[in-house]
Amino acid sequence: MFLLLSTAAVSQKPPAKEKPAAAVDAVRGSSAFAEILLRSTDLESELESLLIDYTDEFPKVKELRFTLSILIRDRDRILLAKQTEIGRLSQALGKLIVRRAELETDLWKLLQSYKDEHPDVKRAKRRVEIYDRAIKDILG
């Protein structure tokens, strides 16, 4: 009977491993994470200040929320970095990510008024692509 239980236990998939706390702490201590956190904090502060006098429909409020959502998305991606990738999380990477978020916001604003074929939209898309490529070059 003991052998039967052992075989059944071995055949089950092990539970999914969570990222070790040390790896998460290392990512949170990286320059890239700090750069993203700094910009996110600035934007949150500005947003809270605007919300005292304006509603969620105010254009600047919408813009800040959009940029914050991009930075939060990128911050969450960085938190998934493997232990071997932590050395790549430099201040330069953080600055690239922050700048790309600003460019994505510019593109979003243009798309509120223009179609994809508009020259300004095409230029904005190209700038975002250039920053995406630079970020991918660093992260591998």
PDB file of C-alpha atoms in Angstrom:
ATOM      1  CA  MET A   1       0.000   0.000   0.000  1.00  0.00           C
ATOM      2  CA  PHE A   2       2.859   2.412   0.757  1.00  0.00           C
ATOM      3  CA  LEU A   3       4.238   1.935  -2.763  1.00  0.00           C
ATOM      4  CA  LEU A   4       0.877   2.805  -4.302  1.00  0.00           C
ATOM      5  CA  LEU A   5       0.635   6.099  -2.433  1.00  0.00           C
ATOM      6  CA  SER A   6       4.207   7.025  -3.292  1.00  0.00           C
ATOM      7  CA  THR A   7       3.656   6.335  -6.994  1.00  0.00           C
ATOM      8  CA  ALA A   8       0.502   8.453  -7.025  1.00  0.00           C
ATOM      9  CA  ALA A   9       2.243  11.294  -5.249  1.00  0.00           C
ATOM     10  CA  VAL A  10       5.171  11.221  -7.693  1.00  0.00           C
ATOM     11  CA  SER A  11       2.926  11.229 -10.769  1.00  0.00           C
ATOM     12  CA  GLN A  12       1.220  14.472  -9.727  1.00  0.00           C
ATOM     13  CA  LYS A  13       2.607  17.729 -11.069  1.00  0.00           C
ATOM     14  CA  PRO A  14       4.454  19.765  -8.474  1.00  0.00           C
ATOM     15  CA  PRO A  15       2.786  23.031  -7.522  1.00  0.00           C
ATOM     16  CA  ALA A  16       3.883  26.068  -9.520  1.00  0.00           C
ATOM     17  CA  LYS A  17       6.865  27.752  -7.932  1.00  0.00           C
ATOM     18  CA  GLU A  18       6.574  31.345  -6.936  1.00  0.00           C
ATOM     19  CA  LYS A  19       9.439  33.669  -7.645  1.00  0.00           C
ATOM     20  CA  PRO A  20      11.837  33.634  -4.678  1.00  0.00           C
ATOM     21  CA  ALA A  21      11.593  36.695  -2.456  1.00  0.00           C
ATOM     22  CA  ALA A  22      15.301  37.384  -2.951  1.00  0.00           C
ATOM     23  CA  ALA A  23      14.799  37.680  -6.725  1.00  0.00           C
ATOM     24  CA  VAL A  24      11.848  40.052  -6.296  1.00  0.00           C
ATOM     25  CA  ASP A  25      13.876  42.128  -3.831  1.00  0.00           C
ATOM     26  CA  ALA A  26      16.781  42.251  -6.293  1.00  0.00           C
ATOM     27  CA  VAL A  27      14.478  43.505  -9.045  1.00  0.00           C
ATOM     28  CA  ARG A  28      12.924  46.077  -6.708  1.00  0.00           C
ATOM     29  CA  GLY A  29      16.439  47.245  -5.870  1.00  0.00           C
ATOM     30  CA  SER A  30      17.414  47.692  -9.510  1.00  0.00           C
ATOM     31  CA  SER A  31      17.973  51.076 -11.112  1.00  0.00           C
ATOM     32  CA  ALA A  32      15.388  50.335 -13.818  1.00  0.00           C
ATOM     33  CA  PHE A  33      12.692  49.601 -11.246  1.00  0.00           C
ATOM     34  CA  ALA A  34      13.615  52.766  -9.335  1.00  0.00           C
ATOM     35  CA  GLU A  35      13.393  54.875 -12.485  1.00  0.00           C
ATOM     36  CA  ILE A  36       9.929  53.514 -13.307  1.00  0.00           C
ATOM     37  CA  LEU A  37       8.804  53.928  -9.693  1.00  0.00           C
ATOM     38  CA  LEU A  38      10.024  57.523  -9.614  1.00  0.00           C
ATOM     39  CA  ARG A  39       8.094  58.447 -12.765  1.00  0.00           C
ATOM     40  CA  SER A  40       4.985  56.554 -11.648  1.00  0.00           C
ATOM     41  CA  THR A  41       5.046  58.345  -8.319  1.00  0.00           C
ATOM     42  CA  ASP A  42       5.369  61.731 -10.030  1.00  0.00           C
ATOM     43  CA  LEU A  43       2.409  60.921 -12.272  1.00  0.00           C
ATOM     44  CA  GLU A  44       0.285  59.623  -9.378  1.00  0.00           C
ATOM     45  CA  SER A  45       0.989  62.788  -7.433  1.00  0.00           C
ATOM     46  CA  GLU A  46       0.031  64.959 -10.390  1.00  0.00           C
ATOM     47  CA  LEU A  47      -3.112  62.886 -10.954  1.00  0.00           C
ATOM     48  CA  GLU A  48      -4.230  63.178  -7.337  1.00  0.00           C
ATOM     49  CA  SER A  49      -3.694  66.921  -7.512  1.00  0.00           C
ATOM     50  CA  LEU A  50      -5.838  67.210 -10.638  1.00  0.00           C
ATOM     51  CA  LEU A  51      -8.605  65.031  -9.216  1.00  0.00           C
ATOM     52  CA  ILE A  52      -9.229  67.637  -6.511  1.00  0.00           C
ATOM     53  CA  ASP A  53     -10.604  70.010  -9.147  1.00  0.00           C
ATOM     54  CA  TYR A  54     -11.408  67.838 -12.166  1.00  0.00           C
ATOM     55  CA  THR A  55     -13.326  64.668 -13.006  1.00  0.00           C
ATOM     56  CA  ASP A  56     -12.077  61.467 -14.611  1.00  0.00           C
ATOM     57  CA  GLU A  57     -13.256  62.832 -17.966  1.00  0.00           C
ATOM     58  CA  PHE A  58     -10.793  65.721 -17.932  1.00  0.00           C
ATOM     59  CA  PRO A  59      -8.305  65.147 -20.801  1.00  0.00           C
ATOM     60  CA  LYS A  60      -5.173  65.487 -18.660  1.00  0.00           C
ATOM     61  CA  VAL A  61      -6.599  63.019 -16.119  1.00  0.00           C
ATOM     62  CA  LYS A  62      -7.230  60.502 -18.902  1.00  0.00           C
ATOM     63  CA  GLU A  63      -3.718  61.047 -20.238  1.00  0.00           C
ATOM     64  CA  LEU A  64      -2.101  60.527 -16.823  1.00  0.00           C
ATOM     65  CA  ARG A  65      -4.122  57.363 -16.218  1.00  0.00           C
ATOM     66  CA  PHE A  66      -3.074  56.010 -19.609  1.00  0.00           C
ATOM     67  CA  THR A  67       0.625  56.701 -18.989  1.00  0.00           C
ATOM     68  CA  LEU A  68       0.406  55.196 -15.504  1.00  0.00           C
ATOM     69  CA  SER A  69      -1.171  52.037 -16.895  1.00  0.00           C
ATOM     70  CA  ILE A  70       1.740  51.623 -19.301  1.00  0.00           C
ATOM     71  CA  LEU A  71       4.321  52.134 -16.571  1.00  0.00           C
ATOM     72  CA  ILE A  72       2.530  49.679 -14.271  1.00  0.00           C
ATOM     73  CA  ARG A  73       2.453  47.112 -17.090  1.00  0.00           C
ATOM     74  CA  ASP A  74       6.187  47.530 -17.654  1.00  0.00           C
ATOM     75  CA  ARG A  75       6.951  47.484 -13.933  1.00  0.00           C
ATOM     76  CA  ASP A  76       5.070  44.209 -13.597  1.00  0.00           C
ATOM     77  CA  ARG A  77       7.026  42.758 -16.526  1.00  0.00           C
ATOM     78  CA  ILE A  78      10.303  43.719 -14.886  1.00  0.00           C
ATOM     79  CA  LEU A  79       9.211  42.035 -11.658  1.00  0.00           C
ATOM     80  CA  LEU A  80       9.102  38.779 -13.632  1.00  0.00           C
ATOM     81  CA  ALA A  81      12.791  39.056 -14.552  1.00  0.00           C
ATOM     82  CA  LYS A  82      14.839  35.959 -13.873  1.00  0.00           C
ATOM     83  CA  GLN A  83      17.750  36.030 -11.447  1.00  0.00           C
ATOM     84  CA  THR A  84      20.179  35.919 -14.394  1.00  0.00           C
ATOM     85  CA  GLU A  85      18.556  38.995 -16.003  1.00  0.00           C
ATOM     86  CA  ILE A  86      18.735  41.302 -13.005  1.00  0.00           C
ATOM     87  CA  GLY A  87      22.088  42.737 -14.066  1.00  0.00           C
ATOM     88  CA  ARG A  88      20.411  44.134 -17.187  1.00  0.00           C
ATOM     89  CA  LEU A  89      17.936  46.226 -15.189  1.00  0.00           C
ATOM     90  CA  SER A  90      20.012  49.394 -15.424  1.00  0.00           C
ATOM     91  CA  GLN A  91      19.076  53.023 -15.085  1.00  0.00           C
ATOM     92  CA  ALA A  92      19.383  53.347 -18.863  1.00  0.00           C
ATOM     93  CA  LEU A  93      16.754  50.626 -19.291  1.00  0.00           C
ATOM     94  CA  GLY A  94      14.478  52.415 -16.829  1.00  0.00           C
ATOM     95  CA  LYS A  95      14.876  55.672 -18.738  1.00  0.00           C
ATOM     96  CA  LEU A  96      14.112  53.909 -22.015  1.00  0.00           C
ATOM     97  CA  ILE A  97      10.962  52.381 -20.529  1.00  0.00           C
ATOM     98  CA  VAL A  98       9.799  55.722 -19.117  1.00  0.00           C
ATOM     99  CA  ARG A  99      10.451  57.493 -22.418  1.00  0.00           C
ATOM    100  CA  ARG A 100       8.638  54.781 -24.380  1.00  0.00           C
ATOM    101  CA  ALA A 101       5.617  55.197 -22.070  1.00  0.00           C
ATOM    102  CA  GLU A 102       5.628  58.929 -22.856  1.00  0.00           C
ATOM    103  CA  LEU A 103       5.838  58.193 -26.582  1.00  0.00           C
ATOM    104  CA  GLU A 104       3.013  55.649 -26.345  1.00  0.00           C
ATOM    105  CA  THR A 105       0.931  58.334 -24.643  1.00  0.00           C
ATOM    106  CA  ASP A 106       1.739  60.784 -27.442  1.00  0.00           C
ATOM    107  CA  LEU A 107       0.638  58.166 -29.964  1.00  0.00           C
ATOM    108  CA  TRP A 108      -2.556  57.517 -27.998  1.00  0.00           C
ATOM    109  CA  LYS A 109      -3.355  61.251 -28.011  1.00  0.00           C
ATOM    110  CA  LEU A 110      -2.761  61.481 -31.767  1.00  0.00           C
ATOM    111  CA  LEU A 111      -5.038  58.505 -32.370  1.00  0.00           C
ATOM    112  CA  GLN A 112      -7.831  60.378 -30.581  1.00  0.00           C
ATOM    113  CA  SER A 113      -7.851  62.840 -33.507  1.00  0.00           C
ATOM    114  CA  TYR A 114      -6.246  61.144 -36.496  1.00  0.00           C
ATOM    115  CA  LYS A 115      -6.364  57.857 -38.372  1.00  0.00           C
ATOM    116  CA  ASP A 116      -3.461  55.404 -38.612  1.00  0.00           C
ATOM    117  CA  GLU A 117      -2.549  56.725 -42.054  1.00  0.00           C
ATOM    118  CA  HIS A 118      -1.851  60.261 -40.817  1.00  0.00           C
ATOM    119  CA  PRO A 119       1.854  61.195 -41.099  1.00  0.00           C
ATOM    120  CA  ASP A 120       2.052  62.287 -37.454  1.00  0.00           C
ATOM    121  CA  VAL A 121       0.618  58.959 -36.320  1.00  0.00           C
ATOM    122  CA  LYS A 122       3.085  57.062 -38.505  1.00  0.00           C
ATOM    123  CA  ARG A 123       5.995  59.062 -37.065  1.00  0.00           C
ATOM    124  CA  ALA A 124       4.793  58.468 -33.510  1.00  0.00           C
ATOM    125  CA  LYS A 125       4.434  54.721 -34.138  1.00  0.00           C
ATOM    126  CA  ARG A 126       7.957  54.618 -35.541  1.00  0.00           C
ATOM    127  CA  ARG A 127       9.374  56.352 -32.450  1.00  0.00           C
ATOM    128  CA  VAL A 128       7.638  53.829 -30.181  1.00  0.00           C
ATOM    129  CA  GLU A 129       9.022  50.969 -32.295  1.00  0.00           C
ATOM    130  CA  ILE A 130      12.568  52.351 -32.018  1.00  0.00           C
ATOM    131  CA  TYR A 131      12.326  52.458 -28.219  1.00  0.00           C
ATOM    132  CA  ASP A 132      10.764  48.977 -28.150  1.00  0.00           C
ATOM    133  CA  ARG A 133      13.692  47.644 -30.133  1.00  0.00           C
ATOM    134  CA  ALA A 134      16.225  49.297 -27.818  1.00  0.00           C
ATOM    135  CA  ILE A 135      14.504  47.808 -24.769  1.00  0.00           C
ATOM    136  CA  LYS A 136      14.433  44.365 -26.370  1.00  0.00           C
ATOM    137  CA  ASP A 137      18.136  44.689 -27.218  1.00  0.00           C
ATOM    138  CA  ILE A 138      18.920  45.178 -23.541  1.00  0.00           C
ATOM    139  CA  LEU A 139      16.588  42.518 -22.188  1.00  0.00           C
ATOM    140  CA  GLY A 140      17.516  39.999 -24.838  1.00  0.00           C
TER     141      GLY A 140
END
